[in-house]
Structures are given as C-alpha cells and as structure tokens.
C-alpha cells in the first residue's frame, strides 16, 4: 500500500510540474508590410501559440484551426517559434511580438505586428 501511495504521489507531482511549464499565448496580429510595402489597413488575424508542444492555431470567425502539414520547432536562443510548410514558412518572434511569413515561390514576405490578447 505504501508503494502505491508513493507511486501515486510521484505521478501527481510529475504531471503537475509538466502542466505548470506549459506556455500558451494568444496574439491579435495585423499585417503591417507586404514585400516592404507598408500597409495602413492590413488584415487582422488571431494566433494561439503553444511554445511547449510547439503548435500554432489560427482563428477565423467561428473556431480555432491548426496549421496543417506544418512542422514546428522552437529556437530557444532567439526565442522564436518557426514553422515550415510546403507553401509558407513563418517566424514567430516571441520577444518582439512579430510574425514574418515567407513564400519563396510567390516571392512574398508578409510581416505582422501583434499584441497579446489577455
């Protein structure tokens, strides 16, 4: 009985510490530049950024959707979350709250400025 209690206690403490480390941000982002052309009334998107998994979701009018066919990796030195997909690559700068998406085939570079949604 003592071993079961100790095992349960260890498992509980382990799970609690894992969830305590989870970090998720919700950003509201507006397009500020497309190919170095300043945008005065750019589109606004919301992004949910989970740096623990890592994973990113984008919100439309009704729901959150994950970025499909996308690989994610965290660069802890630069504090960025990077996305790689067939069409778009993204850099989510967590310090400056900026996103840069690039599409090399279409010669597009889209830059967002974001604020954290509380």
mmCIF file of C-alpha atoms in Angstrom, residues 2-113:
data_model
loop_
_atom_site.group_PDB
_atom_site.id
_atom_site.type_symbol
_atom_site.label_atom_id
_atom_site.label_comp_id
_atom_site.label_asym_id
_atom_site.label_seq_id
_atom_site.Cartn_x
_atom_site.Cartn_y
_atom_site.Cartn_z
ATOM 1 C CA UNK A 2 2.856 2.331 0.805
ATOM 2 C CA UNK A 3 4.409 1.747 -2.652
ATOM 3 C CA UNK A 4 1.124 2.569 -4.358
ATOM 4 C CA UNK A 5 0.780 5.808 -2.400
ATOM 5 C CA UNK A 6 4.365 6.842 -3.183
ATOM 6 C CA UNK A 7 3.889 5.976 -6.861
ATOM 7 C CA UNK A 8 0.667 7.974 -6.995
ATOM 8 C CA UNK A 9 2.312 10.942 -5.263
ATOM 9 C CA UNK A 10 5.273 10.848 -7.664
ATOM 10 C CA UNK A 11 2.932 10.648 -10.678
ATOM 11 C CA UNK A 12 0.826 13.575 -9.390
ATOM 12 C CA UNK A 13 3.882 15.767 -8.801
ATOM 13 C CA UNK A 14 5.273 14.896 -12.226
ATOM 14 C CA UNK A 15 2.011 15.735 -14.040
ATOM 15 C CA UNK A 16 1.630 18.966 -12.059
ATOM 16 C CA UNK A 17 5.119 20.130 -12.963
ATOM 17 C CA UNK A 18 4.598 19.336 -16.661
ATOM 18 C CA UNK A 19 1.399 21.385 -16.830
ATOM 19 C CA UNK A 20 2.977 24.201 -14.839
ATOM 20 C CA UNK A 21 5.587 24.564 -17.586
ATOM 21 C CA UNK A 22 3.009 24.835 -20.393
ATOM 22 C CA UNK A 23 3.043 28.257 -22.014
ATOM 23 C CA UNK A 24 0.414 29.484 -24.453
ATOM 24 C CA UNK A 25 -0.012 32.954 -25.931
ATOM 25 C CA UNK A 26 -2.924 34.410 -27.887
ATOM 26 C CA UNK A 27 -1.940 37.220 -30.219
ATOM 27 C CA UNK A 28 -4.046 39.562 -32.340
ATOM 28 C CA UNK A 29 -1.877 40.404 -35.340
ATOM 29 C CA UNK A 30 -2.232 42.932 -38.135
ATOM 30 C CA UNK A 31 -0.385 42.936 -41.456
ATOM 31 C CA UNK A 32 1.983 45.935 -41.488
ATOM 32 C CA UNK A 33 4.130 45.147 -44.549
ATOM 33 C CA UNK A 34 3.934 43.065 -47.713
ATOM 34 C CA UNK A 35 7.254 42.891 -49.598
ATOM 35 C CA UNK A 36 8.479 46.034 -47.791
ATOM 36 C CA UNK A 37 5.344 47.979 -48.828
ATOM 37 C CA UNK A 38 3.733 49.463 -45.713
ATOM 38 C CA UNK A 39 0.084 48.508 -45.226
ATOM 39 C CA UNK A 40 -2.141 51.066 -43.498
ATOM 40 C CA UNK A 41 -5.237 48.895 -43.059
ATOM 41 C CA UNK A 42 -3.895 45.324 -43.106
ATOM 42 C CA UNK A 43 -5.868 42.193 -42.311
ATOM 43 C CA UNK A 44 -6.095 41.156 -38.641
ATOM 44 C CA UNK A 45 -5.689 37.503 -37.581
ATOM 45 C CA UNK A 46 -5.587 35.833 -34.186
ATOM 46 C CA UNK A 47 -2.959 33.202 -33.419
ATOM 47 C CA UNK A 48 -2.737 30.829 -30.482
ATOM 48 C CA UNK A 49 0.898 29.919 -29.890
ATOM 49 C CA UNK A 50 1.843 26.967 -27.692
ATOM 50 C CA UNK A 51 5.582 27.037 -27.095
ATOM 51 C CA UNK A 52 5.546 23.830 -25.044
ATOM 52 C CA UNK A 53 4.297 21.455 -27.748
ATOM 53 C CA UNK A 54 5.145 23.569 -30.045
ATOM 54 C CA UNK A 55 1.991 24.216 -32.064
ATOM 55 C CA UNK A 56 0.120 27.147 -33.613
ATOM 56 C CA UNK A 57 -3.576 27.655 -34.319
ATOM 57 C CA UNK A 58 -5.247 30.457 -36.282
ATOM 58 C CA UNK A 59 -8.767 31.713 -35.533
ATOM 59 C CA UNK A 60 -11.420 32.558 -38.070
ATOM 60 C CA UNK A 61 -14.872 33.902 -37.213
ATOM 61 C CA UNK A 62 -16.077 30.681 -35.581
ATOM 62 C CA UNK A 63 -13.210 28.431 -34.438
ATOM 63 C CA UNK A 64 -9.503 27.740 -33.992
ATOM 64 C CA UNK A 65 -7.787 25.696 -36.713
ATOM 65 C CA UNK A 66 -4.344 24.123 -36.574
ATOM 66 C CA UNK A 67 -1.826 24.783 -39.304
ATOM 67 C CA UNK A 68 -1.950 21.593 -41.388
ATOM 68 C CA UNK A 69 1.073 19.895 -42.964
ATOM 69 C CA UNK A 70 3.340 22.167 -40.954
ATOM 70 C CA UNK A 71 6.429 21.378 -38.904
ATOM 71 C CA UNK A 72 7.199 23.447 -35.824
ATOM 72 C CA UNK A 73 10.415 23.986 -33.940
ATOM 73 C CA UNK A 74 11.462 26.288 -31.152
ATOM 74 C CA UNK A 75 14.714 28.266 -31.318
ATOM 75 C CA UNK A 76 15.376 28.940 -27.632
ATOM 76 C CA UNK A 77 18.450 31.093 -28.301
ATOM 77 C CA UNK A 78 16.488 33.559 -30.458
ATOM 78 C CA UNK A 79 13.183 32.958 -28.589
ATOM 79 C CA UNK A 80 11.331 32.277 -31.830
ATOM 80 C CA UNK A 81 8.885 29.608 -32.910
ATOM 81 C CA UNK A 82 9.454 28.614 -36.532
ATOM 82 C CA UNK A 83 7.004 26.969 -38.917
ATOM 83 C CA UNK A 84 7.818 25.138 -42.125
ATOM 84 C CA UNK A 85 5.242 24.038 -44.695
ATOM 85 C CA UNK A 86 5.180 23.448 -48.431
ATOM 86 C CA UNK A 87 3.964 26.973 -49.248
ATOM 87 C CA UNK A 88 4.672 29.194 -46.232
ATOM 88 C CA UNK A 89 7.469 29.446 -43.682
ATOM 89 C CA UNK A 90 6.941 31.536 -40.580
ATOM 90 C CA UNK A 91 8.957 33.083 -37.788
ATOM 91 C CA UNK A 92 7.039 33.961 -34.619
ATOM 92 C CA UNK A 93 9.283 36.371 -32.684
ATOM 93 C CA UNK A 94 8.119 35.922 -29.081
ATOM 94 C CA UNK A 95 10.130 38.853 -27.692
ATOM 95 C CA UNK A 96 9.003 41.498 -30.188
ATOM 96 C CA UNK A 97 5.518 40.028 -30.868
ATOM 97 C CA UNK A 98 6.079 39.954 -34.614
ATOM 98 C CA UNK A 99 5.396 37.346 -37.274
ATOM 99 C CA UNK A 100 7.075 37.068 -40.657
ATOM 100 C CA UNK A 101 5.666 34.676 -43.246
ATOM 101 C CA UNK A 102 7.591 33.966 -46.440
ATOM 102 C CA UNK A 103 6.500 32.245 -49.631
ATOM 103 C CA UNK A 104 9.570 31.866 -51.818
ATOM 104 C CA UNK A 105 7.669 30.500 -54.849
ATOM 105 C CA UNK A 106 5.363 33.544 -54.946
ATOM 106 C CA UNK A 107 8.102 35.979 -53.877
ATOM 107 C CA UNK A 108 6.020 37.154 -50.914
ATOM 108 C CA UNK A 109 7.096 38.365 -47.494
ATOM 109 C CA UNK A 110 4.274 39.281 -45.089
ATOM 110 C CA UNK A 111 5.061 40.944 -41.774
ATOM 111 C CA UNK A 112 2.610 41.178 -38.862
ATOM 112 C CA UNK A 113 2.735 43.285 -35.721
#
